[in-house]
CSV table of C-alpha atoms in Angstrom, one decimal:
chain,number,residue,atom,x,y,z
A,30,MET,CA,0.0,0.0,0.0
A,31,ASN,CA,1.5,3.4,-1.0
A,32,LYS,CA,2.1,6.0,1.6
A,33,LYS,CA,-0.2,9.0,1.3
A,34,SER,CA,1.6,11.8,-0.4
A,35,PRO,CA,2.0,15.0,1.5
A,36,SER,CA,-0.6,17.8,0.7
A,37,LYS,CA,0.4,20.9,-1.1
A,38,LEU,CA,-0.2,22.9,2.1
A,39,SER,CA,2.3,20.8,4.1
A,40,ILE,CA,4.9,21.1,1.2
A,41,LEU,CA,4.4,24.9,1.2
A,42,ILE,CA,4.8,25.1,5.0
A,43,GLU,CA,7.9,23.0,4.9
A,44,ARG,CA,9.3,25.2,2.1
A,45,GLU,CA,8.6,28.4,4.1
A,46,TYR,CA,10.2,26.9,7.2
A,47,MET,CA,13.3,25.7,5.5
A,48,VAL,CA,13.9,28.8,3.5
A,49,ARG,CA,13.7,30.9,6.7
A,50,VAL,CA,15.8,28.8,9.0
A,51,LYS,CA,18.6,28.5,6.4
A,52,LYS,CA,18.9,32.3,6.1
A,53,LYS,CA,22.0,33.8,7.6
A,54,SER,CA,19.9,36.4,9.4
A,55,PHE,CA,18.0,33.6,11.3
A,56,ILE,CA,21.2,31.9,12.3
A,57,VAL,CA,22.9,35.1,13.4
A,58,THR,CA,19.9,36.4,15.3
A,59,THR,CA,19.3,33.1,17.0
A,60,LEU,CA,22.9,32.9,18.2
A,61,LEU,CA,23.5,36.5,18.9
A,62,VAL,CA,20.5,37.1,21.2
A,63,PRO,CA,21.5,34.5,23.9
A,64,ILE,CA,25.1,35.5,23.6
A,65,ILE,CA,24.2,39.2,24.2
A,66,LEU,CA,21.9,38.3,27.1
A,67,PHE,CA,24.7,36.1,28.5
A,68,ALA,CA,27.2,39.0,28.2
A,69,ILE,CA,24.8,41.4,29.8
A,70,PHE,CA,24.3,39.0,32.7
A,71,PHE,CA,28.0,38.8,33.5
A,72,ILE,CA,28.5,42.5,32.9
A,73,VAL,CA,25.8,43.2,35.5
A,74,ILE,CA,27.5,40.8,37.9
A,75,TYR,CA,30.9,42.4,37.2
A,76,ILE,CA,29.5,45.9,37.9
A,77,SER,CA,27.9,44.7,41.1
A,78,MET,CA,31.1,43.2,42.3
A,79,SER,CA,33.4,46.1,41.3
A,80,SER,CA,33.6,49.3,43.3
A,81,LEU,CA,32.4,52.7,42.1
A,82,SER,CA,34.9,55.1,40.6
A,83,ASP,CA,36.9,56.9,43.3
A,84,GLU,CA,36.0,60.6,43.6
A,85,ARG,CA,38.3,63.0,45.4
A,86,VAL,CA,36.8,66.3,46.5
A,87,ALA,CA,38.6,69.4,47.9
A,88,VAL,CA,36.6,71.1,50.7
A,89,ILE,CA,37.1,74.8,51.3
A,90,ASP,CA,35.3,75.7,54.6
A,91,GLU,CA,35.5,79.4,55.3
A,92,THR,CA,33.2,79.0,58.3
A,93,GLY,CA,35.3,76.3,60.0
A,94,LEU,CA,32.0,74.6,61.2
A,95,TYR,CA,31.8,71.6,58.9
A,96,SER,CA,35.2,69.9,58.9
A,97,ASP,CA,33.8,66.7,60.4
A,98,VAL,CA,30.6,66.4,58.3
A,99,LEU,CA,31.9,64.5,55.3
A,100,ALA,CA,33.5,61.2,56.2
A,101,ASP,CA,35.7,59.3,53.7
A,102,ASN,CA,34.6,55.9,52.4
A,103,GLU,CA,35.7,53.4,49.8
A,104,TYR,CA,34.2,55.5,47.0
A,105,TYR,CA,34.7,59.1,48.1
A,106,THR,CA,37.6,61.0,49.6
A,107,PHE,CA,37.2,64.5,51.0
A,108,ILE,CA,40.4,66.7,51.3
A,109,PRO,CA,40.3,69.8,53.5
A,110,SER,CA,41.9,72.8,51.7
A,111,SER,CA,43.0,76.2,52.9
A,112,GLU,CA,43.5,77.6,49.4
A,113,PRO,CA,41.1,80.1,47.9
A,114,LEU,CA,38.5,78.9,45.4
A,115,LYS,CA,40.2,80.9,42.6
A,116,ALA,CA,43.2,78.6,42.8
A,117,TYR,CA,41.1,75.7,41.6
A,118,THR,CA,39.7,77.3,38.6
A,119,ASP,CA,42.9,76.1,36.8
A,120,LYS,CA,41.8,72.7,35.4
A,121,ALA,CA,45.4,71.5,35.3
A,122,LYS,CA,45.7,72.0,39.0
A,123,LEU,CA,42.6,69.8,39.7
A,124,GLU,CA,44.0,67.1,37.4
A,125,GLU,CA,47.4,67.3,39.0
A,126,GLU,CA,46.0,66.7,42.4
A,127,GLY,CA,43.5,64.1,41.2
A,128,LEU,CA,40.5,66.1,42.2
A,129,SER,CA,37.0,65.6,40.8
A,130,ALA,CA,35.4,68.6,42.4
A,131,VAL,CA,35.7,71.4,44.9
A,132,LEU,CA,33.1,72.0,47.7
A,133,TYR,CA,33.1,75.7,48.7
A,134,ILE,CA,31.3,76.7,51.9
A,135,LYS,CA,31.3,80.5,52.5
A,136,ASP,CA,28.5,81.0,55.0
A,137,THR,CA,26.7,79.2,57.8
A,138,LEU,CA,24.1,77.0,56.2
A,139,MET,CA,21.6,77.3,59.1
A,140,ASN,CA,21.2,81.0,58.2
A,141,ASN,CA,21.9,80.8,54.5
A,142,PRO,CA,21.0,77.6,52.7
A,143,ASN,CA,22.7,79.0,49.6
A,144,GLY,CA,26.0,79.6,51.3
A,145,TRP,CA,27.7,76.7,49.6
A,146,SER,CA,28.5,75.4,46.1
A,147,LEU,CA,30.0,72.4,44.4
A,148,TYR,CA,32.3,73.1,41.4
A,149,SER,CA,33.8,70.7,38.8
A,150,TYR,CA,34.9,70.5,35.2
A,151,LYS,CA,32.8,67.5,34.4
A,152,LYS,CA,29.3,66.3,35.1
A,153,LEU,CA,29.4,64.8,38.6
A,154,PRO,CA,27.7,61.4,39.3
A,155,ASP,CA,24.5,61.7,41.2
A,156,GLY,CA,25.9,59.4,43.9
A,157,ILE,CA,28.5,61.8,45.3
A,158,VAL,CA,26.1,64.8,45.1
A,159,ARG,CA,23.5,62.8,47.0
A,160,TYR,CA,26.1,61.7,49.6
A,161,ILE,CA,27.1,65.3,50.3
A,162,ASN,CA,23.5,66.5,50.5
A,163,ASP,CA,22.5,63.7,52.9
A,164,ALA,CA,25.5,64.3,55.2
A,165,PHE,CA,24.8,68.1,55.5
A,166,THR,CA,21.0,67.6,55.7
A,167,GLU,CA,21.7,65.3,58.7
A,168,ARG,CA,24.0,67.9,60.3
A,169,LEU,CA,21.5,70.7,59.9
A,170,LYS,CA,18.7,68.5,61.3
A,171,GLU,CA,20.9,67.9,64.4
A,172,GLN,CA,21.5,71.6,64.8
A,173,ARG,CA,17.9,72.5,64.5
A,174,ILE,CA,16.9,69.9,67.1
A,175,ALA,CA,19.6,71.2,69.4
A,176,GLN,CA,18.1,74.7,69.2
A,177,TYR,CA,14.9,73.5,71.0
A,178,ASP,CA,17.0,72.4,74.0
A,179,ILE,CA,14.5,69.7,75.0
A,180,GLU,CA,16.0,66.7,76.7
A,181,GLY,CA,15.6,63.4,74.7
A,182,LEU,CA,14.2,65.2,71.7
A,183,PRO,CA,16.5,63.5,69.2
A,184,GLU,CA,15.4,60.1,70.4
A,185,ILE,CA,11.8,61.1,70.3
A,186,ILE,CA,12.1,62.3,66.7
A,187,ASP,CA,14.0,59.1,65.6
A,188,ASP,CA,11.2,57.1,67.2
A,189,VAL,CA,8.5,59.1,65.4
A,190,GLU,CA,10.1,58.9,62.0
A,191,THR,CA,9.8,55.1,61.9
A,192,THR,CA,8.9,53.8,58.4
A,193,ILE,CA,6.8,50.6,58.1
A,194,SER,CA,5.5,48.6,55.2
A,195,VAL,CA,2.5,46.4,55.4
A,196,PRO,CA,3.1,42.7,54.3
A,197,THR,CA,0.6,41.7,51.7
A,198,TYR,CA,-0.8,38.1,51.3
A,199,GLN,CA,-3.2,36.5,48.9
A,200,TRP,CA,-5.7,33.8,49.7
A,201,ASP,CA,-6.2,30.9,47.3
A,202,ALA,CA,-9.5,29.0,46.7
A,203,LYS,CA,-8.8,26.9,49.8
A,204,GLY,CA,-8.2,29.9,52.0
A,205,GLU,CA,-4.5,29.3,52.3
A,206,GLU,CA,-2.3,32.4,52.3
A,207,ALA,CA,0.8,33.2,50.2
A,208,LYS,CA,2.9,36.3,50.2
A,209,SER,CA,2.1,38.6,47.3
A,210,SER,CA,3.4,41.9,45.8
A,211,GLY,CA,1.5,44.0,43.3
A,212,SER,CA,4.6,45.8,42.0
A,213,LEU,CA,6.3,42.5,41.2
A,214,ALA,CA,3.2,41.1,39.6
A,215,GLY,CA,3.0,44.2,37.4
A,216,VAL,CA,6.6,43.9,36.4
A,217,ILE,CA,6.2,40.2,35.4
A,218,GLY,CA,3.0,41.0,33.5
A,219,LEU,CA,4.7,43.9,31.7
A,220,VAL,CA,7.6,41.7,30.7
A,221,LEU,CA,5.2,39.1,29.2
A,222,SER,CA,3.4,41.9,27.3
A,223,VAL,CA,6.8,43.1,25.9
A,224,ILE,CA,7.6,39.5,24.8
A,225,ILE,CA,4.3,39.2,23.0
A,226,LEU,CA,4.6,42.6,21.3
A,227,SER,CA,8.2,42.0,20.1
A,228,PHE,CA,7.6,38.5,18.9
A,229,MET,CA,4.2,39.3,17.3
A,230,SER,CA,5.5,42.4,15.4
A,231,ASN,CA,8.6,40.6,14.3
A,232,TYR,CA,7.1,37.4,12.9
A,233,ALA,CA,4.0,39.1,11.5
A,234,GLY,CA,6.3,41.5,9.8
A,235,GLN,CA,8.3,38.6,8.3
A,236,VAL,CA,5.1,37.3,6.8
A,237,MET,CA,4.4,40.6,5.0
A,238,SER,CA,8.0,40.8,3.8
A,239,SER,CA,8.0,37.3,2.4
A,240,VAL,CA,4.7,38.0,0.5
A,241,LEU,CA,6.0,41.3,-0.9
A,242,GLU,CA,9.4,39.8,-1.9
A,243,GLU,CA,7.8,37.0,-3.9
A,244,LYS,CA,5.4,39.4,-5.5
A,245,LYS,CA,8.1,41.8,-6.6
A,246,ASN,CA,10.2,38.9,-7.9
A,247,ARG,CA,7.2,37.6,-9.9
A,248,ILE,CA,7.7,34.2,-8.3
A,249,ILE,CA,4.2,34.2,-7.1
A,250,GLU,CA,2.8,34.2,-10.7
A,251,VAL,CA,4.4,30.7,-11.2
A,252,ILE,CA,3.4,29.3,-7.8
A,253,VAL,CA,-0.2,30.5,-8.0
A,254,SER,CA,-0.8,28.5,-11.2
A,255,THR,CA,-0.6,25.2,-9.2
A,256,VAL,CA,-1.4,26.3,-5.6
A,257,ARG,CA,-4.5,28.0,-4.1
A,258,PRO,CA,-3.7,31.5,-2.9
A,259,ILE,CA,-5.3,30.7,0.5
A,260,ASP,CA,-2.9,27.8,1.0
A,261,MET,CA,0.0,30.1,0.1
A,262,MET,CA,-1.1,32.6,2.7
A,263,ILE,CA,-1.7,30.1,5.4
A,264,SER,CA,1.7,28.4,4.7
A,265,LYS,CA,3.5,31.7,5.2
A,266,ILE,CA,1.7,32.4,8.5
A,267,ILE,CA,2.3,28.9,9.8
A,268,GLY,CA,5.9,28.7,8.5
A,269,ALA,CA,6.9,32.0,10.2
A,270,PHE,CA,5.2,30.7,13.4
A,271,LEU,CA,7.2,27.5,13.3
A,272,VAL,CA,10.4,29.4,12.7
A,273,GLY,CA,9.6,31.5,15.8
A,274,LEU,CA,9.0,28.3,17.9
A,275,THR,CA,12.3,26.9,16.7
A,276,GLN,CA,14.1,30.1,17.7
A,277,VAL,CA,12.4,30.2,21.1
A,278,ALA,CA,13.2,26.6,21.8
A,279,ILE,CA,16.9,27.3,21.1
A,280,TRP,CA,16.7,30.4,23.4
A,281,LEU,CA,15.1,28.4,26.1
A,282,VAL,CA,18.1,26.0,26.1
A,283,PHE,CA,20.5,28.9,26.3
A,284,GLY,CA,18.2,30.4,29.1
A,285,GLY,CA,18.5,27.2,31.0
A,286,ILE,CA,22.3,27.3,30.8
A,287,ILE,CA,22.2,31.0,32.0
A,288,PHE,CA,19.9,30.1,34.9
A,289,VAL,CA,22.2,27.2,36.0
A,290,VAL,CA,25.4,29.3,35.8
A,291,GLY,CA,23.7,32.3,37.3
A,292,SER,CA,22.4,30.4,40.2
A,293,LEU,CA,25.8,28.9,40.8
A,294,VAL,CA,27.5,32.3,40.7
A,295,ALA,CA,24.7,34.2,42.6
A,296,VAL,CA,23.6,31.8,45.4
A,297,GLY,CA,26.1,28.9,45.3
A,298,GLY,CA,24.1,26.5,43.1
A,299,VAL,CA,20.7,26.4,44.9
A,300,TYR,CA,18.0,26.0,42.2
A,301,ASP,CA,14.9,25.4,44.2
A,302,LEU,CA,13.2,28.8,45.0
A,303,SER,CA,11.3,27.4,48.0
A,304,ALA,CA,14.5,26.0,49.5
A,305,LEU,CA,16.4,29.2,48.7
A,306,SER,CA,13.7,31.4,50.4
A,307,GLN,CA,14.1,29.3,53.6
A,308,LEU,CA,18.0,29.3,53.8
A,309,ASP,CA,19.8,31.1,56.5
A,310,PRO,CA,21.9,33.9,55.1
A,311,SER,CA,25.0,32.2,56.5
A,312,GLN,CA,24.3,29.1,54.4
A,313,MET,CA,24.3,31.0,51.1
A,314,GLY,CA,27.2,31.0,48.7
A,315,GLY,CA,28.2,32.9,45.6
A,316,LEU,CA,27.4,36.6,45.5
A,317,ALA,CA,24.6,36.2,48.0
A,318,GLY,CA,27.1,35.0,50.6
A,319,GLY,CA,28.7,38.5,50.6
A,320,MET,CA,25.4,40.4,50.8
A,321,SER,CA,24.1,42.3,53.8
A,322,MET,CA,21.4,40.8,56.0
A,323,ASP,CA,18.9,43.3,54.7
A,324,SER,CA,19.7,42.5,51.1
A,325,VAL,CA,19.4,38.8,51.7
A,326,THR,CA,16.1,39.3,53.5
A,327,GLU,CA,14.7,41.4,50.7
A,328,MET,CA,15.8,38.8,48.1
A,329,GLN,CA,14.2,36.0,50.0
A,330,SER,CA,11.0,38.0,50.4
A,331,SER,CA,10.9,38.5,46.6
A,332,LEU,CA,11.4,34.7,46.1
A,333,GLU,CA,8.4,34.0,48.4
A,334,VAL,CA,6.3,36.3,46.2
A,335,LEU,CA,7.5,34.5,43.1
A,336,GLN,CA,6.4,31.2,44.5
A,337,SER,CA,2.8,32.5,44.9
A,338,ILE,CA,2.6,33.2,41.1
A,339,ASN,CA,1.2,30.5,38.9
A,340,PHE,CA,3.9,30.5,36.2
A,341,VAL,CA,2.5,27.5,34.4
A,342,GLN,CA,-0.8,29.3,33.8
A,343,LEU,CA,1.1,32.4,32.7
A,344,LEU,CA,3.2,30.5,30.2
A,345,VAL,CA,0.1,28.6,28.8
A,346,MET,CA,-1.8,31.9,28.5
A,347,LEU,CA,1.3,33.5,26.9
A,348,LEU,CA,1.2,30.9,24.2
A,349,VAL,CA,-2.6,31.1,23.8
A,350,TYR,CA,-2.6,34.8,23.4
A,351,PHE,CA,0.4,34.9,21.2
A,352,ILE,CA,-1.1,32.4,18.8
A,353,GLY,CA,-4.4,34.3,18.6
A,354,GLY,CA,-2.8,37.7,18.3
A,355,TYR,CA,-0.2,36.4,15.8
A,356,LEU,CA,-3.0,34.9,13.6
A,357,LEU,CA,-4.8,38.2,13.7
A,358,TYR,CA,-1.9,40.5,12.8
A,359,ALA,CA,0.0,38.1,10.6
A,360,SER,CA,-3.1,37.7,8.3
A,361,LEU,CA,-3.6,41.5,8.2
A,362,PHE,CA,0.1,41.9,7.2
A,363,ALA,CA,-0.1,39.2,4.7
A,364,ALA,CA,-3.1,40.9,3.1
A,365,ILE,CA,-1.2,44.2,3.0
A,366,GLY,CA,1.8,42.5,1.4
A,367,SER,CA,-0.3,40.9,-1.3
A,368,SER,CA,-2.2,44.1,-2.2
A,369,VAL,CA,0.8,46.5,-2.7
A,370,SER,CA,3.9,46.4,-4.9
A,371,SER,CA,6.4,48.5,-3.0
A,372,ASP,CA,7.9,48.7,0.5
A,373,GLU,CA,6.8,52.3,0.8
A,374,ASP,CA,3.1,51.4,0.1
A,375,ALA,CA,3.4,48.5,2.6
A,376,SER,CA,4.7,50.8,5.3
A,377,GLN,CA,1.8,53.2,4.8
A,378,PHE,CA,-0.9,50.5,5.0
A,379,MET,CA,0.9,48.8,8.0
A,380,MET,CA,1.3,52.0,10.1
A,381,PRO,CA,-2.4,52.1,11.4
A,382,PHE,CA,-2.1,48.5,12.7
A,383,VAL,CA,1.3,49.2,14.2
A,384,LEU,CA,-0.2,52.1,16.1
A,385,VAL,CA,-3.1,49.9,17.3
A,386,MET,CA,-0.5,47.4,18.6
A,387,MET,CA,1.3,50.2,20.4
A,388,LEU,CA,-1.9,51.6,21.8
A,389,GLY,CA,-2.7,48.1,23.2
A,390,PHE,CA,0.8,48.0,24.8
A,391,TYR,CA,0.3,51.5,26.4
A,392,ILE,CA,-3.0,50.4,27.8
A,393,ALA,CA,-1.2,47.4,29.3
A,394,MET,CA,1.3,49.7,30.9
A,395,GLY,CA,-1.5,51.9,32.3
A,396,SER,CA,-3.2,48.8,33.7
A,397,MET,CA,-0.4,48.1,36.1
A,398,ASP,CA,-1.8,50.5,38.6
A,399,ASN,CA,-5.4,49.5,38.2
A,400,PRO,CA,-5.7,46.0,36.7
A,401,ASP,CA,-9.4,45.8,37.5
A,402,GLY,CA,-10.4,49.2,36.1
A,403,ALA,CA,-12.6,49.9,33.1
A,404,MET,CA,-9.6,50.6,30.8
A,405,ALA,CA,-7.8,47.4,31.8
A,406,PHE,CA,-11.0,45.4,31.5
A,407,TRP,CA,-12.0,46.6,28.0
A,408,GLY,CA,-8.4,46.5,26.8
A,409,SER,CA,-8.2,42.8,27.8
A,410,ILE,CA,-11.5,42.1,26.0
A,411,ILE,CA,-11.0,43.9,22.7
A,412,PRO,CA,-9.1,41.4,20.5
A,413,PHE,CA,-6.7,43.9,19.0
A,414,SER,CA,-5.3,44.8,22.4
A,415,SER,CA,-6.2,41.8,24.6
A,416,PRO,CA,-2.9,39.9,24.0
A,417,PHE,CA,-0.9,42.8,25.6
A,418,VAL,CA,-3.3,43.9,28.3
A,419,MET,CA,-4.4,40.4,29.6
A,420,MET,CA,-0.7,39.5,30.1
A,421,VAL,CA,-0.4,42.4,32.6
A,422,ARG,CA,-3.7,41.5,34.4
A,423,LEU,CA,-3.1,37.8,34.7
A,424,PRO,CA,-0.5,37.9,37.5
A,425,TYR,CA,-3.0,40.0,39.6
A,426,GLY,CA,-5.8,37.4,39.1
A,427,VAL,CA,-8.6,37.4,36.5
A,428,THR,CA,-12.0,35.8,36.8
A,429,THR,CA,-12.6,32.7,34.6
A,430,TRP,CA,-15.5,34.2,32.6
A,431,GLU,CA,-13.4,37.2,31.7
A,432,LEU,CA,-10.6,35.0,30.5
A,433,ILE,CA,-12.9,32.7,28.5
A,434,LEU,CA,-14.7,35.8,26.9
A,435,SER,CA,-11.4,37.4,26.0
A,436,ILE,CA,-9.9,34.2,24.4
A,437,ALA,CA,-13.2,33.5,22.5
A,438,LEU,CA,-13.4,37.0,21.1
A,439,LEU,CA,-9.7,36.9,20.2
A,440,TYR,CA,-9.9,33.7,18.2
A,441,LEU,CA,-13.3,34.4,16.6
A,442,THR,CA,-11.9,37.8,15.4
A,443,ALA,CA,-8.6,36.2,14.3
A,444,PHE,CA,-10.3,33.5,12.2
A,445,GLY,CA,-12.6,36.2,10.8
A,446,ILE,CA,-9.6,38.4,9.9
A,447,VAL,CA,-7.9,35.3,8.3
A,448,TRP,CA,-11.0,34.7,6.1
A,449,LEU,CA,-11.1,38.4,5.1
A,450,ALA,CA,-7.4,38.5,4.5
A,451,ALA,CA,-7.6,35.4,2.3
A,452,ARG,CA,-10.2,37.1,0.1
A,453,ILE,CA,-7.9,40.1,-0.4
A,454,TYR,CA,-4.9,37.9,-0.8
A,455,ARG,CA,-6.3,35.8,-3.7
A,456,VAL,CA,-6.9,38.9,-5.8
A,457,GLY,CA,-4.2,41.2,-4.5
A,458,ILE,CA,-1.4,38.7,-5.0
A,459,LEU,CA,-1.6,39.2,-8.8
A,460,PHE,CA,-2.4,42.9,-8.5
A,461,THR,CA,0.4,45.2,-9.7
A,462,GLY,CA,0.8,48.8,-10.6
A,463,LYS,CA,-0.9,51.6,-8.6
A,464,LYS,CA,-1.6,51.4,-4.9
A,465,PRO,CA,-5.1,50.0,-4.3
A,466,SER,CA,-7.7,52.2,-2.9
A,467,LEU,CA,-10.2,51.4,-0.2
A,468,ARG,CA,-12.8,50.9,-3.0
A,469,ASP,CA,-10.5,48.3,-4.6
A,470,LEU,CA,-10.1,46.4,-1.3
A,471,TRP,CA,-13.9,46.4,-0.8
A,472,SER,CA,-14.4,45.1,-4.3
A,473,TRP,CA,-11.9,42.3,-3.7
A,474,LEU,CA,-13.7,41.3,-0.5
A,475,ARG,CA,-17.0,41.0,-2.5
A,476,ILE,CA,-15.6,38.9,-5.3
């Protein structure tokens, strides 16, 4: 019995896939992205381990009241000077003495807050300016308190200025509590929204470029004689999607390597988040072993919050919304590519849909502060923005009926757009010459 021969659609999909994965651009991009991320990871680690640049500041205090305010540390050195300010206006003198700046105090700051200035020949880092401001602010605070001559006033003020932060917990369906953080949930949702936006615009744009390239090279006129236009369009959409999955799979492998190496360097090779959040700071290795108690506590608190987030659901929904949104926009871009004959015309037709995508992303960003508000709700229901907005809302928790309604509307709209795009594609793919008008597009839909 003969094996069933592959269908024309499967052959077209295979062709689209193989043509793309063999391109140098695909190979370079696939390899460069994880390498760049890997490099960024180690650069961040290196910066965190290395000290800040040493800044040396000359201090001219004509009042003689503030000689003990600024204390040297591993980053900043303060050198008392009896020379006049004018002596330091010579840039060569500053460079010869290795000075970054000159702090000039000409009057008592209690009476004249403008009685001091900081001079330099370069833009000073915010760190040293903030350090000087904080030190003198603390000194003036102590002097003002002393003026009241009330016994125990400094201790009373320190006690009053206590800052607290309320711990937040989330109950699950069984009433069990888990630590939560709205800000962290918003960041995770925004990252997922960025992933969808970047991947969707990239691969949908590839579909349009492929259609336009074949149309300009007149290859399409040969292919269309043996293959249905609808099969050609679908093969391009599916082919680009499979290329994307291949790329993501490779990146996940690299991501796993980065995670293993990062965990080894950062926390001594502990890969279980729940175990890491319970470790005593003295048991930690890697970079975490040298962290302060407050930093370790803050890191473990963040890990506890991460454990309360359902990442399996997020990844599944990421795939569901990406597929739906990709079908919607890729079919639109395929229709655009088939109906025009130049890159300039394609850009003009594509711009409104790009703006719609960006609007959806901005709605997603705005939803971080109010994920249950009217803007966030409708943004996650309307199909053209739901892939971006729902990703931000999901970490906060979304009711089941909203999720079902959003997905149903997204896929119904996507399949409807695919059907409309196919009708434009079958006529537009052979259309050359002038840019089609809206009347032309309407007539193609009615054929």
